[in-house]
Short mmCIF file of C-alpha atoms in Angstrom, two decimals:
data_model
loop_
_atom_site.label_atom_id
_atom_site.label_comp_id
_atom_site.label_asym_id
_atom_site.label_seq_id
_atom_site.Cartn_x
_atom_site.Cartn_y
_atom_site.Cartn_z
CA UNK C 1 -36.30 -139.39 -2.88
CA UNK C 2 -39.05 -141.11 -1.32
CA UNK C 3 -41.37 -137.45 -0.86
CA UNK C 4 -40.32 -137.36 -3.92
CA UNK C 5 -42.18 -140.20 -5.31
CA UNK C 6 -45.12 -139.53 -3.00
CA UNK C 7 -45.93 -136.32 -4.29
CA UNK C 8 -45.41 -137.95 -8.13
CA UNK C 9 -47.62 -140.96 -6.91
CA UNK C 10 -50.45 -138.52 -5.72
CA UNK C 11 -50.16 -136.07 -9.05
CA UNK C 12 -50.48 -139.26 -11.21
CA UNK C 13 -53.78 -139.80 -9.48
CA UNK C 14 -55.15 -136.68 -9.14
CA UNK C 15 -54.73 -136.81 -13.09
CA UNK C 16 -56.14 -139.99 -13.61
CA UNK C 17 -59.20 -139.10 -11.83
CA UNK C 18 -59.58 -135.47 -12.44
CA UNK C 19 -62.68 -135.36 -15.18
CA UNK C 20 -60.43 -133.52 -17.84
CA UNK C 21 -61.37 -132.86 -20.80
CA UNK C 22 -58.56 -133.52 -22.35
CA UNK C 23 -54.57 -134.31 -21.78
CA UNK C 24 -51.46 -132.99 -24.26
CA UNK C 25 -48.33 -133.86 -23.50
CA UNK C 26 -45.01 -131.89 -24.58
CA UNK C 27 -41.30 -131.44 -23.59
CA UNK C 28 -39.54 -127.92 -22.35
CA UNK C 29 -36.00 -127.54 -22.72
CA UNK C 30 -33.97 -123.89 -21.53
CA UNK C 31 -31.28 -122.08 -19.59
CA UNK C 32 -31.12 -121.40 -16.07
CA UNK C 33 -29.99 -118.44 -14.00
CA UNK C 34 -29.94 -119.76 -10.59
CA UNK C 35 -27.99 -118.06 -7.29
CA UNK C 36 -29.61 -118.79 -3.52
CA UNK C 37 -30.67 -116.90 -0.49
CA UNK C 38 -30.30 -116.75 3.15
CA UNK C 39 -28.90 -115.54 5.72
CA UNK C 40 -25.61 -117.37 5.21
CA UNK C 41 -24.54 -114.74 2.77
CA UNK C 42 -24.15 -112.47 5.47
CA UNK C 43 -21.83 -114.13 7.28
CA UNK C 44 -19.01 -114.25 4.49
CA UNK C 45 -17.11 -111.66 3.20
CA UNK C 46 -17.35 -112.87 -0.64
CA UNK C 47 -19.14 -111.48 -3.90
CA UNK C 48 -22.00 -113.74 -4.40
CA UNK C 49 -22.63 -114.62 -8.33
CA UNK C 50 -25.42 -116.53 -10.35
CA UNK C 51 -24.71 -119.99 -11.80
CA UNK C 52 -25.96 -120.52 -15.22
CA UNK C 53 -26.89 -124.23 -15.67
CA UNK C 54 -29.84 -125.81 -18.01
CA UNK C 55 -33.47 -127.64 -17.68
CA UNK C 56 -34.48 -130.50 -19.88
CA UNK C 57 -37.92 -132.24 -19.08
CA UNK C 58 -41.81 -133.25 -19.66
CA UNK C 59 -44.64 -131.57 -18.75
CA UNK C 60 -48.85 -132.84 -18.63
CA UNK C 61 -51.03 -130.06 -19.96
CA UNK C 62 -54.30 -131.36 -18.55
CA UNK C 63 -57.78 -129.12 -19.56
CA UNK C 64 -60.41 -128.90 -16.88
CA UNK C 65 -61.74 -125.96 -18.29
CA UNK C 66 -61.69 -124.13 -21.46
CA UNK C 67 -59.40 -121.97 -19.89
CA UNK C 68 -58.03 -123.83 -16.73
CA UNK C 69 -55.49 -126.26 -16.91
CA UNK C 70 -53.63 -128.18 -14.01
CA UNK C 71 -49.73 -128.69 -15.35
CA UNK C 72 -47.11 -131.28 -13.41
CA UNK C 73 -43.96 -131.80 -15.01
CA UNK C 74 -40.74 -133.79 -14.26
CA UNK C 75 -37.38 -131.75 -14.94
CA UNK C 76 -33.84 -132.26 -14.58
CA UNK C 77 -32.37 -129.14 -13.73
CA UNK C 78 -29.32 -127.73 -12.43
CA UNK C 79 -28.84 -124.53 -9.85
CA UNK C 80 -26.32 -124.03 -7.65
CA UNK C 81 -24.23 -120.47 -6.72
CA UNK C 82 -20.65 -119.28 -6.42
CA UNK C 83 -18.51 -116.79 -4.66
CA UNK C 84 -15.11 -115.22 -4.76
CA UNK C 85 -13.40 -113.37 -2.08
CA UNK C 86 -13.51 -109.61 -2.24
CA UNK C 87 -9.82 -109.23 -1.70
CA UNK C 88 -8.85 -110.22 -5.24
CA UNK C 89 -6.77 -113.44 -4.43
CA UNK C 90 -7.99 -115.72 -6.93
CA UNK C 91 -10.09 -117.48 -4.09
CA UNK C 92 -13.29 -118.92 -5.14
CA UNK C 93 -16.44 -121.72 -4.61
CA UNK C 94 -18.62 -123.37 -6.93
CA UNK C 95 -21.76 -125.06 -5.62
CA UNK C 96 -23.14 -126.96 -8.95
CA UNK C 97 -26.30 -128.60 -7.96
CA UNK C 98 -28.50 -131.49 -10.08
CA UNK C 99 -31.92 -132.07 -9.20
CA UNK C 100 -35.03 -134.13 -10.66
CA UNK C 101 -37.55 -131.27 -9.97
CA UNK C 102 -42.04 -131.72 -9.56
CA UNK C 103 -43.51 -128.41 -10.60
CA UNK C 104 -47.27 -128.93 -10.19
CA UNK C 105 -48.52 -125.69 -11.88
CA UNK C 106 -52.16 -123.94 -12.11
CA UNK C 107 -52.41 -122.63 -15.66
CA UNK C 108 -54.70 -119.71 -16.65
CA UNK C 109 -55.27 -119.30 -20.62
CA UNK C 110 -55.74 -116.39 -22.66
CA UNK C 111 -56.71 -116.82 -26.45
CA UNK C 112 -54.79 -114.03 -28.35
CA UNK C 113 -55.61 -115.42 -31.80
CA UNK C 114 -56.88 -118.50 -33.31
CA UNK C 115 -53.22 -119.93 -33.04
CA UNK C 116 -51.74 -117.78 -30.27
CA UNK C 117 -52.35 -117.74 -26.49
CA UNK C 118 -51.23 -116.74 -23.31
CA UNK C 119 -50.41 -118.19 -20.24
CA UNK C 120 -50.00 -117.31 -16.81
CA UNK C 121 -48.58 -120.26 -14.26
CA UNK C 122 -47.89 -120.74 -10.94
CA UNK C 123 -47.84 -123.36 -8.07
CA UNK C 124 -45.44 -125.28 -5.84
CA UNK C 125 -42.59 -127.32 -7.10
CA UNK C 126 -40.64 -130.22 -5.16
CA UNK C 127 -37.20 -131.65 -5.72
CA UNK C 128 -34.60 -134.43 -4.61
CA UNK C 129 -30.82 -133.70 -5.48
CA UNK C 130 -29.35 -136.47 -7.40
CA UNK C 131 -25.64 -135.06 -7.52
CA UNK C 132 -23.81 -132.38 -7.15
CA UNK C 133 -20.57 -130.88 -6.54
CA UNK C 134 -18.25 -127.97 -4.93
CA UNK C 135 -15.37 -127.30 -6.61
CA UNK C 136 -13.05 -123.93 -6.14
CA UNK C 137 -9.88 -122.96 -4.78
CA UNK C 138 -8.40 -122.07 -1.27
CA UNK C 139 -5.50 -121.30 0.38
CA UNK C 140 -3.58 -123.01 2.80
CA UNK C 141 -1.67 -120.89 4.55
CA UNK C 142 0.64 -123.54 6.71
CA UNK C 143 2.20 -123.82 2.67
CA UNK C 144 1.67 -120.93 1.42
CA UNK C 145 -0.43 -121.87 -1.47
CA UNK C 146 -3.54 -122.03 -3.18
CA UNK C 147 -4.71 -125.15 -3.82
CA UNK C 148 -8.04 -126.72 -5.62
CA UNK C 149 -10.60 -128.98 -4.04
CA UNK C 150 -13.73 -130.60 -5.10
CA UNK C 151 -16.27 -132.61 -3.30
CA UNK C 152 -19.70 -134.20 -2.75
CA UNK C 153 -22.33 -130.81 -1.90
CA UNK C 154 -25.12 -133.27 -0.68
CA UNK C 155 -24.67 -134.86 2.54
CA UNK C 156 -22.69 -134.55 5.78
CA UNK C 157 -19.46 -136.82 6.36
CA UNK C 158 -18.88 -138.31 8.99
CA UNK C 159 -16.61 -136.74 12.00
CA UNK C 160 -13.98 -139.53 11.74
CA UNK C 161 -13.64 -139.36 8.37
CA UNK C 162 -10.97 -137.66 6.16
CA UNK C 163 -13.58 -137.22 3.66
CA UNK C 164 -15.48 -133.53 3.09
CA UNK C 165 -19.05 -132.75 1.84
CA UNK C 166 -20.98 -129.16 1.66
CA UNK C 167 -23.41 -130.70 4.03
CA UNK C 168 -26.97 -129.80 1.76
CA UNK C 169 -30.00 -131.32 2.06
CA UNK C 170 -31.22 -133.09 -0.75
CA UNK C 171 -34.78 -132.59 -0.44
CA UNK C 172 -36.32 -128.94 -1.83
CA UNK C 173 -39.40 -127.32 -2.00
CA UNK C 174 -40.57 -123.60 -3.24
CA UNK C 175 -43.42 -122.06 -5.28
CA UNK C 176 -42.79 -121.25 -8.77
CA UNK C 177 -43.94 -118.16 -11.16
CA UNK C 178 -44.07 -118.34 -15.15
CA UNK C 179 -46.20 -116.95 -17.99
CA UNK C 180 -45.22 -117.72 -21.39
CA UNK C 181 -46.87 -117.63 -25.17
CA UNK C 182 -47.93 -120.66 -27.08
CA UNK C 183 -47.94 -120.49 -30.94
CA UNK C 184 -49.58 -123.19 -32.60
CA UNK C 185 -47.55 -126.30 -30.36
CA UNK C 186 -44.44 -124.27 -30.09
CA UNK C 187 -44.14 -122.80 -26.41
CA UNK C 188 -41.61 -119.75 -25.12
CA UNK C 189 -41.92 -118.27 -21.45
CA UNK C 190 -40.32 -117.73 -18.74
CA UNK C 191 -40.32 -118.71 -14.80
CA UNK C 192 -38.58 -117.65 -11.36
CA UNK C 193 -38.47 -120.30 -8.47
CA UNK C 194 -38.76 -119.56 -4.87
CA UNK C 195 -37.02 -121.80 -2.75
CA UNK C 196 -38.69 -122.20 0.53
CA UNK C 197 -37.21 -125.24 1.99
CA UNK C 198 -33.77 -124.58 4.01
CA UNK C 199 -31.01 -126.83 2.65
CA UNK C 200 -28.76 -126.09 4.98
CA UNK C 201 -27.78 -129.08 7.20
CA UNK C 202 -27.54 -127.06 10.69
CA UNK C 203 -24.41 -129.69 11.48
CA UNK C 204 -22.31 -127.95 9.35
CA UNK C 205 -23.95 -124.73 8.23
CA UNK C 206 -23.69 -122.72 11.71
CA UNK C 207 -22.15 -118.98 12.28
CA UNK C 208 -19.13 -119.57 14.14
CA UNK C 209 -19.57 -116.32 16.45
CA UNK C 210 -23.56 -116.72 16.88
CA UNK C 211 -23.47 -120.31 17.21
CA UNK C 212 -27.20 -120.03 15.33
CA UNK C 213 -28.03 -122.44 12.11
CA UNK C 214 -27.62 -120.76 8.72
CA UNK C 215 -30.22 -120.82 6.17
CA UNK C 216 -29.73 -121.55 2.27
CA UNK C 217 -32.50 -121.37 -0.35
CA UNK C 218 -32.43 -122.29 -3.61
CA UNK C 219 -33.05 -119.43 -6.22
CA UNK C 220 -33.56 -119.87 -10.29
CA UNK C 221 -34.57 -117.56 -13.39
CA UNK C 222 -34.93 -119.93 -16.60
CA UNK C 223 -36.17 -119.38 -19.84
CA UNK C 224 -37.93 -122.16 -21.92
CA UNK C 225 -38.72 -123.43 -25.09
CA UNK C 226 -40.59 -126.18 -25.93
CA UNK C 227 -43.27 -128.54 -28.10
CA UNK C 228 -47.01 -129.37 -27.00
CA UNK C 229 -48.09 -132.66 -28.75
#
């Protein structure tokens, strides 16, 4: 939470002294595709499937040129992944993932029309989780049985403790791609994120015949709609 904040702290400046011609604010709301990558996947045999979840936030549309704009936003979004085992038992994992997410986009316009125009984003985005859960089902095979389980995915618990976690790192960090078309004040576009930042903890995320650290990054496809004040 606290690089978090920094990074907020520092865009709040930049935008206070950038000598903008002008500021618009506006809200985006959408749907979410998100799945991850790494080299954990390779480890388990599972089918690996996307995890739709939502975004709901506020973005600064701040002019610098007549066709440059610098755009931070603050989002709540979910991603997240899940798998099932390939042998058709009914076995499966759900990794549902909340984060309050930083995009701090470069924004290239194009006017289509006098009430129409196109834009093309990109830039790096930061995040802190601020819940999340793994829910599924296993089987025990001492009974026999499938049974469900849910528990905390952020965090690692501790080794005298009953208690389990999926033992990810809160903090994230990628680049993320958009374009989308603005009519009037109404906006529609769409954006992919690249997770960069591992969120594996290596204290629980380790191949059990390599002994060597696994590797999970976050992945998303969204689609967005939204009003520019």
């Amino acid at each position: 939470m606290k690089k978090l904040l920094i990074v907020i702290a520092c865009v709040l400046a930049a935008v206070n002294g950038a000598n903008a011609q002008g500021v618009n604010f506006g809200v985006r709301v959408g749907m979410n595709v998100a799945n991850a990558g790494g080299d954990f996947k390779d480890d388990w045999d599972a089918d690996f499937k996307s995890r739709v979840g939502f975004h709901v936030g506020v973005i600064a549309d701040v002019e610098l040129s007549e066709k440059f704009y610098l755009q931070p936003g603050l989002y709540f979004t979910t991603k997240g992944l899940k798998y099932e085992d390939k042998e058709g038992m009914g076995l499966e994992s759900k990794y549902n993932l909340n984060y309050l997410e930083l995009p701090i986009l470069a924004s290239y316009r194009f006017n289509l029309s006098d009430n129409m125009q196109w834009q093309i984003n990109a830039g790096p985005y930061f995040a802190v989780g601020v819940g999340g859960k793994v829910k599924g089902t296993d089987f025990d095979f001492d009974e026999d049985a499938k049974f469900e389980f849910k528990y905390d995915a952020f965090g690692v618990a501790d080794e005298d403790s009953d208690e389990e976690k999926g033992g990810l790192k809160r903090f994230d960090a990628g680049l993320s791609f958009g374009t989308g078309i603005t009519y009037n004040k109404i906006y529609f576009g769409i954006k992919y994120d690249l997770g960069l930042a591992n969120i594996a903890d290596k204290k629980v995320w380790v191949n059990e015949d390599t002994g060597k650290s696994q590797k999970i990054r976050n992945r998303n496809f969204a689609i967005s709609v939204g009003y520019t004040f």
